[in-house]
Structure formats: structure tokens, C-alpha cells
CSV table of C-alpha atoms in Angstrom, one decimal:
chain,number,residue,atom,x,y,z
D,1,GLN,CA,35.4,25.4,-35.5
D,2,PHE,CA,32.8,23.3,-37.3
D,3,LEU,CA,33.9,21.9,-40.7
D,4,LYS,CA,31.7,22.5,-43.7
D,5,TYR,CA,29.5,19.6,-44.6
D,6,THR,CA,29.4,18.5,-48.2
D,7,PRO,CA,27.8,15.2,-49.4
D,8,GLY,CA,30.3,12.4,-49.8
D,9,SER,CA,32.9,14.2,-47.7
D,10,GLY,CA,32.6,11.6,-44.9
D,11,LEU,CA,31.6,14.4,-42.5
D,12,THR,CA,28.3,14.3,-40.6
D,13,ALA,CA,26.3,17.5,-40.9
D,14,GLY,CA,26.6,19.6,-37.7
D,15,GLN,CA,29.4,17.5,-36.2
D,16,PRO,CA,33.0,19.0,-35.9
D,17,PHE,CA,35.0,15.8,-36.6
D,18,GLY,CA,32.6,13.8,-38.8
D,19,LYS,CA,31.8,11.4,-36.1
D,20,PRO,CA,28.2,11.1,-35.0
D,21,HIS,CA,27.6,11.5,-31.2
D,22,PHE,CA,24.8,9.1,-31.1
D,23,PHE,CA,24.0,5.5,-32.0
D,24,VAL,CA,22.3,5.1,-35.4
D,25,PHE,CA,20.0,2.2,-35.7
D,26,GLY,CA,18.0,0.7,-38.5
D,27,ALA,CA,14.5,0.2,-37.2
D,28,ILE,CA,12.6,-2.7,-38.7
D,29,ASN,CA,8.8,-2.1,-38.7
D,30,MET,CA,6.6,-4.8,-40.2
D,31,LYS,CA,3.7,-7.0,-39.3
D,32,ASN,CA,5.5,-8.8,-36.4
D,33,ASN,CA,8.1,-6.2,-35.5
D,34,LEU,CA,7.5,-2.9,-33.9
D,35,THR,CA,10.1,-0.3,-32.9
D,36,VAL,CA,9.3,2.1,-30.0
D,37,GLY,CA,11.1,5.2,-28.9
D,38,LEU,CA,11.2,6.0,-25.2
D,39,VAL,CA,12.3,9.5,-23.9
D,40,VAL,CA,13.1,9.8,-20.2
D,41,ALA,CA,14.4,13.1,-18.9
D,42,ASP,CA,15.9,12.8,-15.5
D,43,ASP,CA,18.8,10.6,-14.4
D,44,THR,CA,16.8,9.1,-11.4
D,45,GLU,CA,13.9,8.4,-13.7
D,46,TYR,CA,16.2,6.7,-16.2
D,47,ALA,CA,18.1,4.6,-13.6
D,48,PRO,CA,15.6,1.7,-13.5
D,49,ILE,CA,16.3,1.1,-17.2
D,50,VAL,CA,20.0,0.7,-16.5
D,51,GLY,CA,19.2,-1.7,-13.7
D,52,LEU,CA,17.1,-4.1,-15.9
D,53,LYS,CA,18.2,-7.6,-15.1
D,54,ASN,CA,15.9,-9.9,-17.0
D,55,LEU,CA,16.2,-8.2,-20.4
D,56,ALA,CA,19.2,-8.3,-22.8
D,57,LEU,CA,20.0,-4.6,-22.4
D,58,GLN,CA,22.3,-3.2,-25.1
D,59,PRO,CA,23.9,0.3,-25.2
D,60,ALA,CA,22.6,2.8,-27.8
D,61,PRO,CA,24.1,6.1,-26.6
D,62,PHE,CA,22.7,9.5,-27.6
D,63,CYS,CA,24.8,12.6,-27.7
D,64,GLY,CA,26.9,11.8,-24.7
D,65,ARG,CA,23.9,10.6,-22.7
D,66,ALA,CA,22.8,7.1,-21.9
D,67,GLY,CA,20.7,5.2,-24.4
D,68,HIS,CA,19.7,1.5,-24.6
D,69,ARG,CA,17.9,-1.1,-26.6
D,70,PHE,CA,15.9,-4.0,-25.3
D,71,THR,CA,13.2,-6.3,-26.7
D,72,LEU,CA,10.0,-7.9,-25.5
D,73,GLN,CA,8.5,-10.9,-27.2
D,74,GLN,CA,5.0,-12.2,-27.3
D,75,GLY,CA,4.4,-15.2,-29.6
D,76,ALA,CA,5.7,-14.2,-33.1
D,77,LYS,CA,5.7,-10.5,-32.2
D,78,THR,CA,8.9,-8.6,-31.3
D,79,LEU,CA,8.7,-5.2,-29.6
D,80,THR,CA,12.1,-3.4,-29.8
D,81,VAL,CA,12.5,-0.4,-27.5
D,82,TYR,CA,15.1,2.3,-27.9
D,83,SER,CA,15.3,4.4,-24.7
D,84,VAL,CA,17.1,7.7,-24.5
D,85,HIS,CA,18.1,9.7,-21.4
D,86,SER,CA,17.3,13.0,-22.9
D,87,GLY,CA,18.1,15.4,-20.1
D,88,ILE,CA,15.6,17.8,-18.6
D,89,GLY,CA,13.7,20.4,-20.5
D,90,LYS,CA,11.8,20.9,-23.8
D,91,VAL,CA,14.8,21.3,-26.1
D,92,ASN,CA,16.5,18.2,-24.8
D,93,ALA,CA,13.2,16.2,-25.0
D,94,ALA,CA,12.4,17.4,-28.6
D,95,THR,CA,16.0,16.6,-29.8
D,96,ALA,CA,15.8,13.1,-28.4
D,97,ALA,CA,12.3,12.6,-29.8
D,98,ALA,CA,13.4,13.7,-33.3
D,99,HIS,CA,16.5,11.4,-33.1
D,100,LEU,CA,14.2,8.4,-32.3
D,101,LEU,CA,11.7,9.3,-35.0
D,102,GLU,CA,14.4,9.9,-37.7
D,103,ASN,CA,15.7,6.5,-37.0
D,104,GLY,CA,12.4,4.8,-37.6
D,105,CYS,CA,10.6,4.5,-34.3
D,106,ARG,CA,6.9,4.2,-35.0
D,107,VAL,CA,5.6,4.9,-31.5
D,108,LEU,CA,6.9,7.5,-28.9
D,109,LEU,CA,6.5,6.9,-25.2
D,110,ASN,CA,7.5,8.8,-22.0
D,111,TYR,CA,7.3,8.4,-18.3
D,112,GLY,CA,8.4,10.7,-15.4
D,113,LEU,CA,7.3,12.7,-12.4
D,114,SER,CA,4.9,15.7,-12.5
D,115,GLY,CA,3.5,18.3,-10.3
D,116,GLY,CA,-0.2,17.7,-9.6
D,117,VAL,CA,-1.8,21.1,-10.3
D,118,GLY,CA,-5.3,19.5,-10.6
D,119,LYS,CA,-5.4,18.3,-7.0
D,120,LEU,CA,-4.4,14.8,-7.9
D,121,PRO,CA,-3.3,12.7,-4.9
D,122,ARG,CA,0.5,12.5,-4.4
D,123,ASN,CA,1.9,9.3,-5.8
D,124,SER,CA,-1.1,8.8,-8.1
D,125,PHE,CA,-0.6,8.0,-11.8
D,126,ALA,CA,-1.9,9.9,-14.8
D,127,LEU,CA,-2.0,9.6,-18.6
D,128,GLY,CA,-1.8,12.7,-20.7
D,129,THR,CA,-4.5,13.3,-23.2
D,130,ALA,CA,-3.4,16.7,-24.5
D,131,PHE,CA,-0.4,19.0,-24.0
D,132,ILE,CA,0.2,22.7,-23.9
D,133,GLU,CA,3.4,24.7,-23.5
D,134,HIS,CA,2.4,27.1,-20.7
D,135,ASP,CA,5.5,29.2,-21.0
D,136,PHE,CA,5.1,30.0,-24.8
D,137,ASP,CA,3.8,33.5,-24.8
D,138,LEU,CA,2.7,35.6,-27.8
D,139,THR,CA,-0.2,37.2,-26.0
D,140,CYS,CA,1.2,40.7,-26.8
D,141,LEU,CA,0.5,39.8,-30.5
D,142,GLY,CA,-3.1,38.7,-29.7
D,143,ARG,CA,-2.6,35.0,-29.5
D,144,PRO,CA,-3.6,32.7,-26.6
D,145,ARG,CA,-0.9,31.7,-24.1
D,146,GLY,CA,0.8,28.6,-25.5
D,147,GLN,CA,-0.5,29.2,-29.1
D,148,LYS,CA,2.2,28.8,-31.9
D,149,PRO,CA,1.4,30.3,-35.3
D,150,GLY,CA,0.1,27.6,-37.6
D,151,GLN,CA,-0.1,25.0,-34.9
D,152,PRO,CA,-2.9,23.8,-32.6
D,153,LEU,CA,-3.1,25.1,-29.1
D,154,PHE,CA,-2.8,21.6,-27.7
D,155,CYS,CA,-0.8,18.6,-29.0
D,156,THR,CA,-2.5,15.3,-28.5
D,157,ALA,CA,-1.8,11.8,-27.2
D,158,SER,CA,-2.9,8.6,-29.0
D,159,GLU,CA,-6.5,7.8,-28.0
D,160,ALA,CA,-5.9,4.1,-29.0
D,161,LEU,CA,-2.9,3.8,-26.6
D,162,ASN,CA,-4.6,5.6,-23.8
D,163,ARG,CA,-7.7,3.4,-24.1
D,164,CYS,CA,-5.5,0.3,-24.0
D,165,PHE,CA,-3.6,1.5,-20.9
D,166,LEU,CA,-6.8,2.5,-19.1
D,167,ALA,CA,-8.3,-0.9,-19.8
D,168,ALA,CA,-5.2,-2.5,-18.2
D,169,GLU,CA,-5.1,0.0,-15.3
D,170,PRO,CA,-8.6,1.5,-14.7
D,171,GLY,CA,-7.3,3.4,-11.7
D,172,LEU,CA,-5.2,5.8,-13.8
D,173,TYR,CA,-6.2,9.4,-14.0
D,174,ALA,CA,-6.3,11.0,-17.5
D,175,GLY,CA,-6.4,14.6,-18.6
D,176,PRO,CA,-4.5,17.5,-20.3
D,177,MET,CA,-1.0,18.4,-19.1
D,178,ALA,CA,1.0,21.6,-19.1
D,179,CYS,CA,4.7,21.6,-20.1
D,180,GLY,CA,7.3,24.4,-19.6
D,181,ASP,CA,10.9,25.0,-19.0
D,182,CYS,CA,10.5,25.7,-15.3
D,183,PHE,CA,9.9,23.7,-12.2
D,184,VAL,CA,6.5,24.9,-11.0
D,185,SER,CA,6.7,25.7,-7.3
D,186,SER,CA,4.3,28.5,-6.8
D,187,ASN,CA,0.7,28.5,-5.6
D,188,LYS,CA,-0.1,31.4,-7.9
D,189,LEU,CA,1.3,29.7,-11.1
D,190,ARG,CA,-0.2,26.3,-10.1
D,191,ASP,CA,-3.7,27.8,-9.6
D,192,TRP,CA,-3.4,29.6,-13.0
D,193,LEU,CA,-2.5,26.4,-14.7
D,194,ARG,CA,-5.4,24.6,-13.1
D,195,GLU,CA,-8.1,27.3,-13.5
D,196,ASP,CA,-7.1,28.9,-16.8
D,197,LEU,CA,-5.5,26.0,-18.8
D,198,LYS,CA,-7.6,23.3,-17.1
D,199,VAL,CA,-4.7,20.9,-16.8
D,200,ILE,CA,-4.3,18.2,-14.2
D,201,CYS,CA,-0.5,18.3,-13.9
D,202,CYS,CA,2.7,19.9,-15.2
D,203,ASP,CA,6.2,18.9,-16.2
D,204,MET,CA,9.1,20.0,-18.4
D,205,GLU,CA,9.0,17.6,-21.4
D,206,THR,CA,5.7,16.1,-22.4
D,207,GLY,CA,4.5,18.9,-24.6
D,208,ALA,CA,7.8,18.8,-26.6
D,209,ILE,CA,7.7,15.1,-27.2
D,210,ALA,CA,4.0,15.2,-28.1
D,211,SER,CA,4.7,18.0,-30.6
D,212,ALA,CA,7.4,15.9,-32.3
D,213,ALA,CA,5.1,12.9,-32.4
D,214,ASN,CA,2.2,14.9,-33.9
D,215,LEU,CA,4.4,16.5,-36.5
D,216,TYR,CA,5.8,13.1,-37.6
D,217,GLY,CA,2.3,11.5,-37.4
D,218,VAL,CA,3.2,8.7,-34.9
D,219,PRO,CA,1.3,7.7,-31.7
D,220,PHE,CA,2.4,9.1,-28.4
D,221,ALA,CA,1.6,8.3,-24.8
D,222,THR,CA,3.0,9.3,-21.4
D,223,LEU,CA,2.7,8.0,-17.9
D,224,ARG,CA,3.3,10.5,-15.1
D,225,GLN,CA,3.4,10.1,-11.4
D,226,VAL,CA,2.5,13.0,-9.1
D,227,SER,CA,5.5,13.8,-6.8
D,228,ASP,CA,4.2,17.2,-5.4
D,229,ASP,CA,1.4,19.7,-5.7
D,230,ALA,CA,3.4,22.3,-7.7
D,231,GLY,CA,2.8,24.8,-4.9
D,232,ASP,CA,5.1,26.8,-2.8
D,233,ASP,CA,6.5,23.7,-1.1
D,234,ALA,CA,6.9,21.7,-4.2
D,235,ALA,CA,10.7,21.7,-4.3
D,236,ALA,CA,11.0,20.2,-0.9
D,237,ASP,CA,8.2,17.7,-1.5
D,238,TYR,CA,9.8,16.6,-4.8
D,239,SER,CA,13.3,16.2,-3.2
D,240,ALA,CA,11.8,14.1,-0.4
D,241,HIS,CA,9.7,11.8,-2.6
D,242,ALA,CA,11.3,11.7,-6.0
D,243,GLU,CA,13.8,8.8,-5.7
D,244,PRO,CA,11.6,6.3,-3.7
D,245,GLU,CA,8.9,6.6,-6.3
D,246,GLN,CA,11.0,5.7,-9.4
D,247,VAL,CA,10.8,1.9,-9.1
D,248,THR,CA,7.0,1.9,-8.7
D,249,LEU,CA,6.6,4.2,-11.7
D,250,PHE,CA,8.9,2.1,-13.9
D,251,GLU,CA,7.2,-1.1,-12.9
D,252,LEU,CA,3.9,0.3,-13.9
D,253,PHE,CA,5.4,1.6,-17.1
D,254,LEU,CA,6.7,-1.8,-18.0
D,255,LYS,CA,3.3,-3.3,-17.5
D,256,LEU,CA,1.7,-0.8,-19.8
D,257,LEU,CA,4.5,-1.3,-22.4
D,258,GLY,CA,3.5,-4.9,-22.6
D,259,GLN,CA,0.0,-3.8,-23.5
D,260,LEU,CA,1.2,-2.6,-26.9
D,261,PHE,CA,1.0,-6.2,-28.1
D,262,SER,CA,-2.7,-5.9,-27.9
D,263,VAL,CA,-3.1,-2.8,-30.1
D,264,PRO,CA,-3.8,-4.2,-33.6
D,265,GLU,CA,-3.2,-0.9,-35.4
D,266,LEU,CA,0.5,-1.0,-34.4
D,267,TRP,CA,1.2,-4.3,-36.0
D,268,GLU,CA,-0.2,-3.8,-39.4
D,269,ASP,CA,2.0,-3.9,-42.5
D,270,GLU,CA,3.3,-0.6,-43.7
């Protein structure tokens, strides 16, 4: 049973034994120091972080899952990254995003694999510009699919971050993305996502992370690699291609991460 939390009792709200299940960090955000939160869902997607050799990787666990801290330096500027292996799905992703934001991260990032519903070439890379939860459904109450009361239909990515990333990698695709708690492997659903929602790819986390970032008022950007076409053969295609693609995806993400040093708005005094 959960013990009742009272201020000063030494217990942590929502924890059974008063011991937090995550690493609490004190983010330092000032002119030459920036703290970035990175949410990664799948274990194979997260594996390249664990394998980092040239950075002083430090553990920063999150709720029984892996989490790490590493830093990048450019001149007098220090970029500190807190990465979290969130687990798959919107609830896991939103929980991880909120944890990073509550601990002072001033930018949220994500990378992972996606289904290419917009006929993107397999293994191509895309930046998300806007995000909709395709499985949120209040249409019986007269609302558009994905529309939550009091909230915009689409959450948004940071235009400044996307401009910076596209300048560094002009070959990236960019467009709206759909997010839902299902692996899309249906021609019918894929075509509906493309034709009705006008998205270019789909995944299971980006919309949740974007929503948290928008609510907290911090910039968000995501880099996705197309592993399959989200059609009837998507599961087989994903299984065949997922692991070999991870290193390439992570290498490109690290390159884009370094571009944050060139975004002036991120380095202003608070």
C-alpha cells in the first residue's frame, strides 16, 4: 500500500517507501550553460547512447529504466544532455518528458524510427513540424479526430530548431507527423493518415513529447528515420531493418545536436 504523503515527512509523493525511483538533477541554465532533455523510446534506439565512447557518460536512471548525462563543449559554452529511455508509447514518453522538464531542461529532443505514410523513401530522415494524436477520438461529440478540448489540434515543433537542422542537413524531409498507441501496419490506416491528416510519417511518442514541450513552453524537435511504409507488411519490414539503422540515425542526431550551439535564442540569460 502507498503511504500518505505529508510535507516534511521524508516521503516522496506517489512513492511507496519514500525513495524516488529516478535521478533528480539540478539543471543550470544561464548564458553559457544549456540543459537539454532527450527522450528515446525503444531499447535498440537507446543502445547507441549506452555505447558512447568519447563522452564522459554518467548514469541518471529514470523509474527503473536507463538514463544518462553527457556534455558537449564549444568554446565557453557547455551543453548538458539528460537522456531517458522512456519505453514505448505516449504515456511513457509524456512521463519522461515531464520528468526532464520538471528538472529544468530547457529544450526537449527526440529521435527514433517511424512508418513512412507519406511515401517517404525507406531509410530517409525527417523532422517533425507539427504533431497530432491520430488515436484520440471524440468524433461522437462533434470534435475532429485528434482534437482535445481546450487544446490545439496539432502540437508544434520549434521553427528555430528545425531551421537550424535543415541548414546543417538540407536533405532532410520535414512535415507533420501522427502519433498513436499502435504500430501502424495497415494499408487502410496508413492511407487515411496520409490523405485525411496529411502527415508524412507515424510513430508512438512524438505527439506526447511535443504536447509536454508546448505546455511547458520549451522548444521541441524530433529526428525520425523511416523504417517501413506503415502498410500491411510494415511489421516484417521494421523487424528486418530496425537494428542496422540505429547507428546511422544516432550519428546524424549527434551532428544535429551539435548545431544547438549556433541557435542564439537558446543561450540568452534567463
